Amino acid sequence: MKQLLISWLLLTFSLVSIAEDVDPFEETNRAIYEFNEVVDDNLLEPVSRAYQDHVPDFLQNRVSHFFGNLRDVSTLANQILQFKIEQSAITLSRIVVNSTVGLYGLFDIATDISLTTDNEDFGQTLAVWGVDEGPYIMLPLMGPSTLRDSAGLYVDLTSDANLINEMDDLGAISASAMNIVDKRVELLPITDLLDQSDDPYITTRSSYLQKRKFDIFDGNLPVEAVDF
């Protein structure tokens, strides 16, 4: 569902014109974008496609569900900070079910019994608290962001690292690498769409900003929040 939503946004907003004050660092952002593309084209994408093509779906699902369970922990914290009481109760139930019956999250039993939730990150929490998004920023290796989301990303990455660092050094490195590959596989359909775009940078920027608005408003976008 997440992949379909992002793909739809890419197609819908590829021609959206973003005001100049949204991207005041466009020249620098484009340079960083090109650097990221070189790294992705020569490392991340080939590894991710090989992983997708040659690793059995059963094992891929176990990896995705394991890291999804970890993301649910972060989502729970942000739902509490956003005072989403009902959603946080569902997410807590997901974590309990998947961490026990689901064998530490290797199996997503919670979804099978209709315990579903939407991911929440600290960037969304900051938005709910009234923090302005600030200018658009292209982060080295990390991709599109805004000033607000960059601050949120730091908090989220620190939280994820604390969970993974409970393992030994080799386990932590392996888990981090698998998490990166798993996330990159999710984005492969977007890569195919970007390859068809006249200006992938503009398409990436437009779709990212629209997707973040969709996330922050939980899909209920007010008219003034939609840029056409």
C-alpha positions as YAML, in Angstrom:
chain: A
units: angstrom
residues:
- id: 1
  name: MET
  ca: [0.00, 0.00, 0.00]
- id: 2
  name: LYS
  ca: [2.86, 2.36, 0.88]
- id: 3
  name: GLN
  ca: [4.56, 1.69, -2.44]
- id: 4
  name: LEU
  ca: [1.33, 2.30, -4.38]
- id: 5
  name: LEU
  ca: [0.75, 5.57, -2.54]
- id: 6
  name: ILE
  ca: [4.24, 6.87, -3.22]
- id: 7
  name: SER
  ca: [4.06, 5.78, -6.85]
- id: 8
  name: TRP
  ca: [0.72, 7.55, -7.26]
- id: 9
  name: LEU
  ca: [2.15, 10.72, -5.77]
- id: 10
  name: LEU
  ca: [5.13, 10.59, -8.09]
- id: 11
  name: LEU
  ca: [2.87, 10.32, -11.12]
- id: 12
  name: THR
  ca: [0.41, 12.94, -9.92]
- id: 13
  name: PHE
  ca: [2.84, 15.59, -8.79]
- id: 14
  name: SER
  ca: [5.71, 15.17, -11.23]
- id: 15
  name: LEU
  ca: [4.68, 18.40, -12.95]
- id: 16
  name: VAL
  ca: [3.91, 20.36, -9.79]
- id: 17
  name: SER
  ca: [5.68, 23.71, -9.65]
- id: 18
  name: ILE
  ca: [7.28, 24.37, -6.24]
- id: 19
  name: ALA
  ca: [7.77, 27.98, -5.20]
- id: 20
  name: GLU
  ca: [11.39, 29.16, -5.26]
- id: 21
  name: ASP
  ca: [11.47, 29.89, -1.53]
- id: 22
  name: VAL
  ca: [10.80, 26.20, -0.80]
- id: 23
  name: ASP
  ca: [14.16, 25.22, -2.35]
- id: 24
  name: PRO
  ca: [16.55, 28.17, -1.83]
- id: 25
  name: PHE
  ca: [19.56, 25.83, -1.93]
- id: 26
  name: GLU
  ca: [18.64, 24.18, -5.24]
- id: 27
  name: GLU
  ca: [22.11, 24.42, -6.77]
- id: 28
  name: THR
  ca: [23.72, 22.71, -3.77]
- id: 29
  name: ASN
  ca: [20.84, 20.28, -3.45]
- id: 30
  name: ARG
  ca: [21.22, 19.24, -7.08]
- id: 31
  name: ALA
  ca: [24.93, 18.60, -6.58]
- id: 32
  name: ILE
  ca: [24.19, 16.41, -3.55]
- id: 33
  name: TYR
  ca: [21.43, 14.66, -5.49]
- id: 34
  name: GLU
  ca: [23.89, 13.80, -8.26]
- id: 35
  name: PHE
  ca: [26.36, 12.47, -5.68]
- id: 36
  name: ASN
  ca: [23.64, 10.32, -4.14]
- id: 37
  name: GLU
  ca: [22.69, 9.02, -7.58]
- id: 38
  name: VAL
  ca: [26.28, 7.93, -8.27]
- id: 39
  name: VAL
  ca: [26.43, 6.03, -4.98]
- id: 40
  name: ASP
  ca: [23.00, 4.51, -5.56]
- id: 41
  name: ASP
  ca: [23.63, 3.53, -9.18]
- id: 42
  name: ASN
  ca: [26.92, 1.84, -8.36]
- id: 43
  name: LEU
  ca: [26.16, 0.28, -4.98]
- id: 44
  name: LEU
  ca: [22.73, 0.42, -3.38]
- id: 45
  name: GLU
  ca: [20.52, -0.24, -6.38]
- id: 46
  name: PRO
  ca: [22.55, -3.19, -7.77]
- id: 47
  name: VAL
  ca: [22.77, -4.81, -4.34]
- id: 48
  name: SER
  ca: [19.05, -4.27, -3.72]
- id: 49
  name: ARG
  ca: [18.03, -5.70, -7.10]
- id: 50
  name: ALA
  ca: [20.27, -8.72, -6.56]
- id: 51
  name: TYR
  ca: [18.74, -9.18, -3.10]
- id: 52
  name: GLN
  ca: [15.22, -8.91, -4.52]
- id: 53
  name: ASP
  ca: [15.93, -11.29, -7.41]
- id: 54
  name: HIS
  ca: [17.93, -13.98, -5.62]
- id: 55
  name: VAL
  ca: [16.86, -14.07, -1.96]
- id: 56
  name: PRO
  ca: [13.70, -16.15, -1.41]
- id: 57
  name: ASP
  ca: [10.56, -14.13, -0.72]
- id: 58
  name: PHE
  ca: [10.12, -15.96, 2.57]
- id: 59
  name: LEU
  ca: [13.44, -14.62, 3.88]
- id: 60
  name: GLN
  ca: [12.82, -11.14, 2.48]
- id: 61
  name: ASN
  ca: [9.49, -11.04, 4.31]
- id: 62
  name: ARG
  ca: [11.13, -12.08, 7.57]
- id: 63
  name: VAL
  ca: [13.64, -9.22, 7.27]
- id: 64
  name: SER
  ca: [10.92, -6.69, 6.37]
- id: 65
  name: HIS
  ca: [8.69, -7.78, 9.22]
- id: 66
  name: PHE
  ca: [11.54, -7.71, 11.75]
- id: 67
  name: PHE
  ca: [12.49, -4.13, 10.92]
- id: 68
  name: GLY
  ca: [8.82, -3.20, 10.61]
- id: 69
  name: ASN
  ca: [8.38, -4.31, 14.20]
- id: 70
  name: LEU
  ca: [11.25, -2.06, 15.25]
- id: 71
  name: ARG
  ca: [9.66, 0.84, 13.36]
- id: 72
  name: ASP
  ca: [6.44, 0.18, 15.24]
- id: 73
  name: VAL
  ca: [8.32, 0.96, 18.47]
- id: 74
  name: SER
  ca: [9.32, 4.35, 17.07]
- id: 75
  name: THR
  ca: [5.81, 4.87, 15.72]
- id: 76
  name: LEU
  ca: [4.35, 4.16, 19.15]
- id: 77
  name: ALA
  ca: [6.57, 6.79, 20.78]
- id: 78
  name: ASN
  ca: [5.57, 9.40, 18.19]
- id: 79
  name: GLN
  ca: [1.87, 8.56, 18.42]
- id: 80
  name: ILE
  ca: [2.05, 9.10, 22.17]
- id: 81
  name: LEU
  ca: [3.84, 12.43, 21.64]
- id: 82
  name: GLN
  ca: [1.09, 13.41, 19.19]
- id: 83
  name: PHE
  ca: [-1.62, 12.36, 21.68]
- id: 84
  name: LYS
  ca: [-3.03, 9.75, 19.30]
- id: 85
  name: ILE
  ca: [-4.40, 7.56, 22.07]
- id: 86
  name: GLU
  ca: [-6.42, 5.09, 20.02]
- id: 87
  name: GLN
  ca: [-3.72, 4.60, 17.41]
- id: 88
  name: SER
  ca: [-1.02, 4.17, 20.04]
- id: 89
  name: ALA
  ca: [-3.07, 1.46, 21.75]
- id: 90
  name: ILE
  ca: [-3.32, -0.42, 18.45]
- id: 91
  name: THR
  ca: [0.39, -0.01, 17.78]
- id: 92
  name: LEU
  ca: [1.24, -1.26, 21.27]
- id: 93
  name: SER
  ca: [-0.94, -4.30, 20.64]
- id: 94
  name: ARG
  ca: [0.91, -4.87, 17.34]
- id: 95
  name: ILE
  ca: [4.27, -4.78, 19.08]
- id: 96
  name: VAL
  ca: [3.16, -7.19, 21.81]
- id: 97
  name: VAL
  ca: [1.62, -9.67, 19.34]
- id: 98
  name: ASN
  ca: [4.45, -9.56, 16.81]
- id: 99
  name: SER
  ca: [7.19, -9.65, 19.44]
- id: 100
  name: THR
  ca: [5.72, -12.75, 21.08]
- id: 101
  name: VAL
  ca: [3.55, -14.84, 18.77]
- id: 102
  name: GLY
  ca: [5.39, -13.36, 15.79]
- id: 103
  name: LEU
  ca: [8.80, -14.44, 17.12]
- id: 104
  name: TYR
  ca: [10.41, -11.03, 17.74]
- id: 105
  name: GLY
  ca: [8.69, -9.55, 14.71]
- id: 106
  name: LEU
  ca: [9.79, -12.11, 12.13]
- id: 107
  name: PHE
  ca: [6.12, -12.75, 11.36]
- id: 108
  name: ASP
  ca: [3.51, -9.98, 11.08]
- id: 109
  name: ILE
  ca: [0.72, -11.78, 12.92]
- id: 110
  name: ALA
  ca: [-0.82, -8.46, 13.98]
- id: 111
  name: THR
  ca: [-1.72, -7.45, 10.43]
- id: 112
  name: ASP
  ca: [-3.31, -10.86, 9.86]
- id: 113
  name: ILE
  ca: [-5.70, -10.14, 12.75]
- id: 114
  name: SER
  ca: [-6.42, -6.57, 11.51]
- id: 115
  name: LEU
  ca: [-4.12, -4.74, 13.92]
- id: 116
  name: THR
  ca: [-2.71, -2.20, 11.47]
- id: 117
  name: THR
  ca: [-1.10, 1.19, 11.92]
- id: 118
  name: ASP
  ca: [0.52, 3.96, 9.89]
- id: 119
  name: ASN
  ca: [4.17, 4.80, 10.44]
- id: 120
  name: GLU
  ca: [4.84, 7.96, 12.42]
- id: 121
  name: ASP
  ca: [8.23, 9.67, 12.69]
- id: 122
  name: PHE
  ca: [9.58, 12.54, 14.75]
- id: 123
  name: GLY
  ca: [9.41, 14.90, 11.78]
- id: 124
  name: GLN
  ca: [5.64, 14.40, 11.78]
- id: 125
  name: THR
  ca: [5.58, 14.94, 15.53]
- id: 126
  name: LEU
  ca: [7.41, 18.25, 15.14]
- id: 127
  name: ALA
  ca: [4.87, 19.27, 12.50]
- id: 128
  name: VAL
  ca: [1.99, 18.44, 14.86]
- id: 129
  name: TRP
  ca: [3.72, 20.58, 17.50]
- id: 130
  name: GLY
  ca: [3.67, 23.51, 15.08]
- id: 131
  name: VAL
  ca: [7.28, 23.55, 13.88]
- id: 132
  name: ASP
  ca: [7.57, 24.97, 10.32]
- id: 133
  name: GLU
  ca: [9.04, 22.62, 7.73]
- id: 134
  name: GLY
  ca: [11.74, 25.06, 6.63]
- id: 135
  name: PRO
  ca: [13.57, 24.85, 3.31]
- id: 136
  name: TYR
  ca: [13.91, 21.71, 1.23]
- id: 137
  name: ILE
  ca: [17.23, 19.92, 1.78]
- id: 138
  name: MET
  ca: [18.92, 17.07, -0.06]
- id: 139
  name: LEU
  ca: [20.94, 15.10, 2.49]
- id: 140
  name: PRO
  ca: [24.08, 13.22, 1.46]
- id: 141
  name: LEU
  ca: [23.26, 9.48, 1.19]
- id: 142
  name: MET
  ca: [19.95, 9.99, 3.03]
- id: 143
  name: GLY
  ca: [18.01, 11.71, 0.25]
- id: 144
  name: PRO
  ca: [15.24, 14.36, 0.27]
- id: 145
  name: SER
  ca: [14.28, 16.12, 3.48]
- id: 146
  name: THR
  ca: [13.42, 19.51, 4.96]
- id: 147
  name: LEU
  ca: [15.03, 21.36, 7.84]
- id: 148
  name: ARG
  ca: [12.30, 20.07, 10.17]
- id: 149
  name: ASP
  ca: [12.46, 16.53, 8.86]
- id: 150
  name: SER
  ca: [16.26, 16.51, 9.15]
- id: 151
  name: ALA
  ca: [15.98, 17.23, 12.85]
- id: 152
  name: GLY
  ca: [13.34, 14.52, 13.15]
- id: 153
  name: LEU
  ca: [15.48, 12.09, 11.18]
- id: 154
  name: TYR
  ca: [18.35, 12.54, 13.63]
- id: 155
  name: VAL
  ca: [16.07, 11.57, 16.51]
- id: 156
  name: ASP
  ca: [14.63, 8.60, 14.61]
- id: 157
  name: LEU
  ca: [18.04, 7.29, 13.57]
- id: 158
  name: THR
  ca: [19.33, 7.63, 17.12]
- id: 159
  name: SER
  ca: [16.37, 5.64, 18.42]
- id: 160
  name: ASP
  ca: [16.82, 2.92, 15.78]
- id: 161
  name: ALA
  ca: [20.54, 2.74, 16.54]
- id: 162
  name: ASN
  ca: [19.85, 2.26, 20.24]
- id: 163
  name: LEU
  ca: [17.65, -0.76, 19.43]
- id: 164
  name: ILE
  ca: [20.15, -2.29, 17.01]
- id: 165
  name: ASN
  ca: [23.17, -1.56, 19.22]
- id: 166
  name: GLU
  ca: [21.84, -4.02, 21.77]
- id: 167
  name: MET
  ca: [23.46, -6.63, 19.49]
- id: 168
  name: ASP
  ca: [27.20, -7.33, 19.33]
- id: 169
  name: ASP
  ca: [29.31, -5.33, 16.84]
- id: 170
  name: LEU
  ca: [29.00, -7.81, 13.97]
- id: 171
  name: GLY
  ca: [25.29, -8.22, 14.58]
- id: 172
  name: ALA
  ca: [24.73, -4.46, 14.68]
- id: 173
  name: ILE
  ca: [26.64, -3.91, 11.43]
- id: 174
  name: SER
  ca: [24.80, -6.76, 9.71]
- id: 175
  name: ALA
  ca: [21.42, -5.56, 10.96]
- id: 176
  name: SER
  ca: [22.09, -1.99, 9.82]
- id: 177
  name: ALA
  ca: [23.15, -3.19, 6.37]
- id: 178
  name: MET
  ca: [20.08, -5.40, 6.03]
- id: 179
  name: ASN
  ca: [17.85, -2.52, 7.11]
- id: 180
  name: ILE
  ca: [19.32, -0.27, 4.41]
- id: 181
  name: VAL
  ca: [18.89, -2.94, 1.72]
- id: 182
  name: ASP
  ca: [15.33, -3.68, 2.85]
- id: 183
  name: LYS
  ca: [14.38, 0.00, 2.64]
- id: 184
  name: ARG
  ca: [16.07, 0.34, -0.75]
- id: 185
  name: VAL
  ca: [14.09, -2.60, -2.12]
- id: 186
  name: GLU
  ca: [10.88, -0.81, -1.13]
- id: 187
  name: LEU
  ca: [11.95, 2.14, -3.26]
- id: 188
  name: LEU
  ca: [12.79, 0.19, -6.43]
- id: 189
  name: PRO
  ca: [9.39, 0.95, -8.07]
- id: 190
  name: ILE
  ca: [10.09, 4.66, -7.53]
- id: 191
  name: THR
  ca: [13.48, 4.30, -9.20]
- id: 192
  name: ASP
  ca: [11.78, 2.94, -12.30]
- id: 193
  name: LEU
  ca: [9.40, 5.93, -12.36]
- id: 194
  name: LEU
  ca: [12.20, 8.45, -11.85]
- id: 195
  name: ASP
  ca: [14.09, 6.98, -14.78]
- id: 196
  name: GLN
  ca: [11.14, 8.05, -16.97]
- id: 197
  name: SER
  ca: [11.07, 11.62, -15.65]
- id: 198
  name: ASP
  ca: [12.41, 14.59, -17.63]
- id: 199
  name: ASP
  ca: [13.89, 16.06, -14.44]
- id: 200
  name: PRO
  ca: [14.22, 13.43, -11.66]
- id: 201
  name: TYR
  ca: [15.34, 16.08, -9.15]
- id: 202
  name: ILE
  ca: [12.13, 18.11, -9.54]
- id: 203
  name: THR
  ca: [10.03, 14.95, -9.49]
- id: 204
  name: THR
  ca: [11.74, 13.78, -6.30]
- id: 205
  name: ARG
  ca: [11.29, 17.15, -4.62]
- id: 206
  name: SER
  ca: [7.63, 17.54, -5.56]
- id: 207
  name: SER
  ca: [6.63, 14.02, -4.60]
- id: 208
  name: TYR
  ca: [8.54, 14.17, -1.30]
- id: 209
  name: LEU
  ca: [6.95, 17.42, -0.17]
- id: 210
  name: GLN
  ca: [3.46, 16.24, -1.13]
- id: 211
  name: LYS
  ca: [3.98, 12.86, 0.54]
- id: 212
  name: ARG
  ca: [5.10, 14.56, 3.77]
- id: 213
  name: LYS
  ca: [1.97, 16.73, 3.78]
- id: 214
  name: PHE
  ca: [-0.13, 13.62, 3.24]
- id: 215
  name: ASP
  ca: [1.61, 11.92, 6.20]
- id: 216
  name: ILE
  ca: [1.32, 14.90, 8.53]
- id: 217
  name: PHE
  ca: [-2.41, 15.34, 7.88]
- id: 218
  name: ASP
  ca: [-3.02, 11.56, 7.97]
- id: 219
  name: GLY
  ca: [-4.37, 11.70, 4.45]
- id: 220
  name: ASN
  ca: [-6.95, 14.39, 5.23]
- id: 221
  name: LEU
  ca: [-5.32, 17.27, 3.39]
- id: 222
  name: PRO
  ca: [-6.93, 20.70, 3.81]
- id: 223
  name: VAL
  ca: [-7.35, 22.58, 0.54]
- id: 224
  name: GLU
  ca: [-4.64, 25.10, 1.40]
- id: 225
  name: ALA
  ca: [-2.12, 22.30, 2.00]
- id: 226
  name: VAL
  ca: [-2.32, 21.00, -1.57]
- id: 227
  name: ASP
  ca: [-0.04, 22.69, -4.10]
- id: 228
  name: PHE
  ca: [-1.16, 22.61, -7.73]
...
